[in-house]
XYZ file of C-alpha atoms in Angstrom:
402
model
C 22.536 66.454 -33.975
C 22.737 61.185 -33.609
C 25.707 60.713 -32.248
C 28.112 58.590 -34.328
C 30.399 56.062 -32.725
C 33.499 55.383 -34.826
C 35.164 52.362 -35.756
C 37.477 52.094 -33.036
C 35.066 52.479 -30.240
C 32.303 49.993 -31.661
C 35.083 47.877 -31.298
C 35.952 48.842 -28.175
C 32.786 48.171 -27.032
C 32.215 44.731 -28.449
C 36.325 44.338 -27.351
C 35.191 44.735 -23.524
C 31.987 42.872 -23.519
C 33.873 39.519 -24.363
C 36.019 39.914 -21.725
C 33.742 40.510 -19.302
C 31.345 37.388 -20.019
C 34.964 35.558 -20.334
C 35.387 36.762 -16.675
C 31.728 35.780 -15.849
C 32.761 32.343 -17.224
C 36.123 31.731 -15.786
C 34.461 32.529 -12.404
C 31.518 30.484 -12.524
C 33.089 27.574 -13.944
C 35.512 28.571 -11.051
C 32.919 28.655 -7.880
C 31.291 25.114 -9.773
C 34.151 23.459 -9.812
C 34.707 23.992 -6.192
C 31.358 23.135 -5.683
C 32.146 19.890 -7.207
C 35.738 19.401 -4.746
C 33.434 20.176 -2.299
C 31.337 17.662 -2.505
C 33.954 15.089 -4.251
C 35.557 15.695 -0.703
C 32.773 15.152 1.812
C 32.007 11.774 -0.619
C 35.194 10.960 0.248
C 35.220 11.906 3.425
C 32.305 9.449 3.365
C 32.810 6.758 2.081
C 36.389 6.632 3.560
C 34.656 6.262 6.910
C 32.766 2.723 5.925
C 35.284 1.636 4.276
C 37.163 1.612 7.402
C 34.962 -0.301 9.042
C 34.168 -2.645 7.095
C 38.107 -3.290 7.071
C 38.293 -4.060 9.964
C 35.322 -5.813 10.380
C 37.075 -8.013 7.636
C 39.828 -8.538 9.328
C 39.381 -8.543 12.711
C 36.185 -9.799 12.988
C 35.913 -13.313 15.103
C 32.795 -14.646 13.962
C 31.635 -15.496 9.306
C 31.608 -11.866 7.683
C 31.229 -11.674 4.259
C 31.750 -7.880 1.859
C 28.185 -8.528 0.190
C 26.858 -8.698 3.746
C 28.926 -6.248 5.268
C 27.097 -3.543 2.004
C 23.044 -5.086 1.893
C 22.889 -4.023 5.975
C 24.904 -0.712 5.371
C 21.970 0.127 2.236
C 19.152 -1.497 5.141
C 20.950 1.127 7.501
C 20.848 3.630 5.830
C 17.587 3.533 5.434
C 16.892 3.213 8.329
C 17.986 5.848 9.648
C 15.730 8.400 8.277
C 13.272 6.987 10.983
C 10.298 6.740 8.346
C 8.634 3.097 9.059
C 7.463 3.157 5.317
C 10.448 3.189 3.805
C 12.892 0.224 3.110
C 16.020 -1.087 1.266
C 15.386 -4.817 -0.532
C 17.796 -6.466 -1.961
C 18.346 -8.288 -5.213
C 16.295 -11.045 -3.552
C 13.611 -9.315 -1.916
C 12.180 -7.372 -4.452
C 11.553 -10.443 -6.909
C 9.441 -11.400 -4.425
C 6.932 -8.407 -3.574
C 7.487 -7.611 -7.507
C 5.680 -11.582 -7.979
C 3.169 -11.338 -5.077
C -0.023 -9.709 -7.122
C -3.333 -10.902 -7.342
C -2.498 -13.864 -9.673
C -0.363 -16.809 -7.955
C 0.057 -20.634 -8.026
C -1.291 -22.955 -5.245
C -4.690 -24.134 -3.808
C -6.805 -20.677 -3.388
C -7.047 -20.001 0.814
C -6.253 -17.338 2.902
C -5.592 -18.174 5.916
C -6.148 -16.450 9.982
C -3.315 -14.856 11.017
C -3.305 -16.729 14.769
C -4.513 -20.146 15.559
C -3.995 -22.716 18.186
C -0.650 -23.489 16.418
C -1.687 -27.293 15.114
C -4.013 -26.068 12.191
C -3.833 -23.338 10.052
C -7.201 -21.936 10.291
C -9.377 -21.023 6.509
C -10.591 -17.422 6.450
C -11.900 -17.681 3.770
C -11.864 -20.137 0.176
C -11.462 -18.408 -3.446
C -14.444 -18.974 -5.621
C -13.486 -21.346 -8.511
C -9.785 -22.396 -7.122
C -8.797 -25.735 -7.359
C -9.930 -25.652 -3.113
C -12.956 -24.562 -3.511
C -13.500 -27.059 -5.759
C -12.721 -30.310 -3.128
C -14.970 -28.601 -1.534
C -13.244 -26.885 1.156
C -14.902 -24.399 3.324
C -14.172 -21.254 5.932
C -13.643 -22.922 9.472
C -12.236 -25.943 8.033
C -8.560 -25.845 10.003
C -5.585 -27.207 7.983
C -4.275 -29.945 10.937
C -1.733 -32.358 8.153
C 0.619 -31.696 5.163
C 1.599 -34.103 2.974
C 0.918 -36.263 6.215
C 3.145 -34.255 8.062
C 1.545 -32.589 11.038
C 1.428 -27.788 10.569
C 2.474 -28.601 14.618
C 5.347 -30.454 14.118
C 6.117 -28.121 10.252
C 4.804 -24.956 11.967
C 3.531 -22.156 10.432
C 5.879 -20.922 7.641
C 7.125 -24.402 6.735
C 3.345 -25.930 6.362
C 2.979 -22.666 3.625
C 6.236 -23.171 1.781
C 4.568 -27.062 1.986
C 1.437 -25.978 0.139
C 2.840 -24.157 -2.752
C 4.599 -25.132 -5.430
C 4.375 -25.336 -9.065
C 1.567 -25.128 -11.075
C -0.418 -29.123 -11.945
C 1.360 -30.531 -8.867
C -0.500 -32.304 -6.212
C -0.507 -31.521 -2.846
C -1.968 -33.540 -0.102
C -4.173 -31.993 3.486
C -5.637 -33.198 6.362
C -8.833 -30.789 6.896
C -10.531 -30.885 10.047
C -14.438 -30.345 9.729
C -16.485 -30.767 13.320
C -14.344 -32.893 13.728
C -13.444 -35.279 12.158
C -10.558 -34.956 9.818
C -10.194 -35.744 5.998
C -7.836 -36.071 2.962
C -7.732 -34.636 0.380
C -5.613 -34.347 -3.087
C -5.429 -31.227 -4.951
C -3.686 -29.769 -7.708
C -2.141 -26.273 -7.622
C -2.844 -24.391 -10.464
C -3.673 -20.442 -11.385
C -5.093 -18.570 -9.097
C -6.682 -14.927 -9.083
C -7.609 -13.339 -5.451
C -10.126 -11.556 -5.305
C -10.114 -8.606 -3.516
C -13.096 -6.630 -4.412
C -16.266 -8.534 -2.848
C -20.295 -7.447 -2.670
C -23.570 -8.963 -1.238
C -26.342 -7.960 -0.290
C -27.465 -7.921 3.133
C -30.612 -7.462 5.721
C -32.570 -7.481 2.430
C -31.500 -3.907 1.618
C -28.328 -3.307 2.269
C -25.227 -3.383 0.110
C -22.052 -4.228 1.760
C -19.033 -4.068 -0.050
C -15.090 -5.453 1.444
C -11.303 -3.470 -1.101
C -9.078 -5.821 0.348
C -6.359 -4.045 -1.505
C -6.094 -1.332 -4.134
C -4.462 -2.936 -7.445
C -4.683 -1.867 -10.831
C -8.236 -4.052 -11.491
C -9.640 -2.731 -7.987
C -11.873 0.126 -9.462
C -12.697 -1.496 -12.387
C -14.353 -4.264 -9.804
C -15.396 -1.826 -7.038
C -17.279 -0.112 -9.994
C -19.116 -3.073 -10.959
C -20.277 -4.407 -7.210
C -21.973 -0.371 -6.873
C -23.681 -0.719 -9.518
C -24.713 -4.383 -9.308
C -25.775 -3.668 -5.402
C -27.715 -0.349 -6.797
C -29.380 -2.599 -9.331
C -30.141 -5.095 -6.286
C -32.222 -1.389 -5.146
C -30.244 -1.064 -1.363
C -30.950 1.424 0.465
C -27.142 1.853 1.632
C -23.313 0.989 2.075
C -21.243 0.208 3.957
C -17.691 -0.096 2.718
C -15.646 -2.104 4.144
C -11.539 -1.160 4.003
C -10.444 -3.381 7.197
C -6.639 -5.048 6.920
C -6.481 -3.555 3.789
C -3.120 -2.027 3.284
C -3.683 0.217 0.224
C -1.679 0.221 -2.686
C -1.991 2.279 -5.984
C -3.487 5.998 -5.400
C -5.236 6.677 -9.354
C -7.209 3.261 -8.570
C -8.588 5.138 -5.606
C -9.568 8.044 -6.806
C -11.375 6.192 -9.886
C -12.977 4.984 -7.040
C -14.381 8.591 -4.684
C -14.927 9.954 -8.072
C -17.733 6.911 -8.693
C -18.733 8.172 -5.016
C -18.902 11.147 -4.841
C -20.135 14.936 -6.199
C -17.442 17.246 -7.844
C -14.426 18.406 -6.051
C -11.184 17.748 -4.332
C -10.494 14.614 -3.075
C -6.944 15.230 -1.760
C -3.536 16.826 -2.615
C 0.259 15.186 -3.193
C 3.072 16.931 -2.663
C 6.272 16.611 -3.089
C 10.022 17.541 -1.797
C 10.272 21.508 -3.668
C 7.058 21.734 -1.957
C 4.939 21.104 -5.756
C 1.454 19.991 -5.279
C -0.951 18.172 -7.383
C -4.069 18.033 -7.154
C -7.203 15.777 -7.518
C -10.444 16.271 -8.217
C -14.253 14.670 -8.344
C -16.290 14.907 -11.109
C -19.917 15.806 -10.662
C -21.673 12.292 -10.956
C -21.913 10.700 -7.643
C -23.752 7.390 -6.135
C -26.126 8.653 -3.492
C -27.016 6.618 -1.190
C -26.423 6.428 2.956
C -22.537 4.925 3.376
C -20.661 3.838 6.088
C -16.640 3.307 6.127
C -15.302 0.772 8.073
C -11.304 0.914 9.325
C -9.196 -0.580 11.542
C -5.343 0.303 12.974
C -4.169 -2.559 9.511
C -6.432 -0.241 7.019
C -3.350 1.764 6.001
C -2.797 4.926 3.006
C -5.521 4.882 0.720
C -7.687 2.962 2.770
C -7.977 5.206 4.932
C -7.856 8.242 3.152
C -10.319 6.424 1.002
C -12.213 6.680 4.460
C -10.964 10.370 4.945
C -12.218 11.638 1.783
C -15.262 9.957 2.595
C -16.367 11.280 6.064
C -15.116 15.322 5.252
C -16.790 15.425 1.504
C -19.558 17.793 2.411
C -22.772 16.777 0.403
C -26.352 19.498 0.877
C -24.814 19.980 4.402
C -24.024 16.301 5.517
C -21.311 13.945 5.357
C -21.066 11.198 2.627
C -20.955 8.718 4.740
C -19.589 8.172 8.864
C -16.957 5.907 10.044
C -16.907 3.091 11.523
C -13.910 0.860 13.473
C -10.958 1.780 15.234
C -8.215 4.408 14.509
C -6.279 4.349 11.784
C -2.993 4.280 11.843
C -1.737 7.622 9.691
C 0.621 5.932 6.397
C 0.566 10.254 4.885
C 3.622 9.783 2.356
C 3.366 8.105 -0.689
C 6.232 5.768 -1.564
C 8.070 4.556 -4.941
C 10.333 2.098 -5.732
C 13.800 2.926 -6.868
C 15.265 0.197 -8.484
C 19.394 -0.336 -7.940
C 22.276 -1.455 -9.428
C 22.442 -5.421 -8.915
C 18.451 -5.845 -8.936
C 17.559 -4.657 -5.661
C 15.779 -1.050 -4.652
C 14.657 1.707 -2.252
C 11.188 1.562 -1.246
C 11.296 5.423 -0.045
C 8.516 8.274 0.596
C 8.997 10.268 -1.964
C 5.018 11.965 -1.831
C 2.886 13.347 0.891
C -0.804 13.053 1.115
C -3.407 15.581 2.346
C -7.453 15.311 2.811
C -9.641 17.801 1.142
C -9.591 19.459 3.886
C -6.360 19.975 3.838
C -5.902 17.558 6.742
C -1.922 15.148 6.368
C -2.932 11.724 8.656
C 1.256 11.759 8.886
C 1.203 9.928 12.453
C -1.709 10.729 12.885
C -4.637 8.614 11.171
C -8.904 8.848 11.235
C -9.957 8.700 13.824
C -13.756 6.882 13.255
C -16.927 8.771 14.079
C -18.088 6.025 16.052
C -15.162 3.547 17.713
C -15.424 0.263 18.018
C -12.974 -2.283 18.984
C -12.243 -6.053 18.639
C -10.685 -8.193 20.653
C -7.960 -10.689 19.274
C -10.400 -13.329 19.017
C -12.982 -11.294 17.200
C -10.791 -10.500 14.461
C -10.631 -12.841 11.052
C -7.837 -11.704 8.932
C -8.489 -11.168 5.344
C -12.850 -12.634 4.916
C -14.075 -12.860 1.013
C -17.458 -13.039 2.663
C -19.697 -11.147 5.037
C -19.415 -11.208 8.629
C -21.109 -10.141 11.434
C -19.073 -8.852 14.323
C -19.268 -5.703 16.949
C -17.873 -3.418 14.432
C -20.466 -4.292 11.589
C -23.027 -5.009 13.539
C -22.544 -0.941 14.865
C -22.110 -0.207 10.660
C -25.408 -1.353 9.912
C -26.910 0.373 13.153
C -25.689 3.448 12.068
C -26.034 3.394 7.988
C -29.815 2.234 9.513
C -30.388 5.365 11.501
C -29.094 7.553 8.097
C -31.159 5.548 5.876
C -33.974 6.936 8.606
C -35.346 3.470 9.241
């Protein structure tokens, strides 16, 4: 026999459901409101401490102080309290300068070694087709004066500033070569700084130096590799020294060119979510050595780690030579703030193909070779024979079987 519900019973049930839903919604809203109130109280307590210290300083500090200066300092201090050397707060001026610092700039087209005797700027590289190249400047030349004022008088920072300037304006450099000094009037203009350099060394060894992982670098790198393959090189030395890292997708595209099918890098977010970057099947079948040092950061050290961990036919794809890297195992994101500044914040963790984090550990090369300060020449865009490159060539010869 079927049960029948009269209208009164149905209405009673409907009323009960409505009341229950109302009570549950009300309770949830009350809980949410209490949570928000607790959060607002916490924020009020935190900002009250900041306002108290700020007001005391502005009222009582005997030196100069401004409210904006204190706010900027507080923001920088907040990020500094994280203890992460890769995160930073950038004020509006700093952030604008960093955004403008790319491979294309206005200048004369030279790179300068980080160390000198204080009385000159040692030219470490001259960019192709640049104003400096057209005037005949060469690596090893020394800039001893800018517009008639010596570098020793100006200091390095001021000398750099005076060499820079607006497009199509002139600067006169006094350049010393082999003990003789010559004046060169150079017109500043737009310059493209090369980020990938390649050449053939010792007849059949290809050498590629990568300065940074910027947007176009993977295409330039692929072009360099194909050009060396067409020249029938027997192996590659890939130089990642003094490379500050850069774009993850650019690095993965370069690794995909060199490595067979498999995992490249694992990226982990704060909530534990992971994303895997993979390589496709085609690859460059040549013995390779990767050069690294303490200034191979982030994508540069992960590039070397991926190349050294990857197995092909039971063997590593590449050996590493040089110095242990620093261990920048986090990825940063620039988050624009109100007022024009930005947070440069570590938001992702990287893992190598074998699931290893390099954060704070770095990569130890298969063949450690350290250079002293006098042997270093940073950011050069040509092949330079030093003890690290000599070892790389030796190791590559062994891999080739010559």
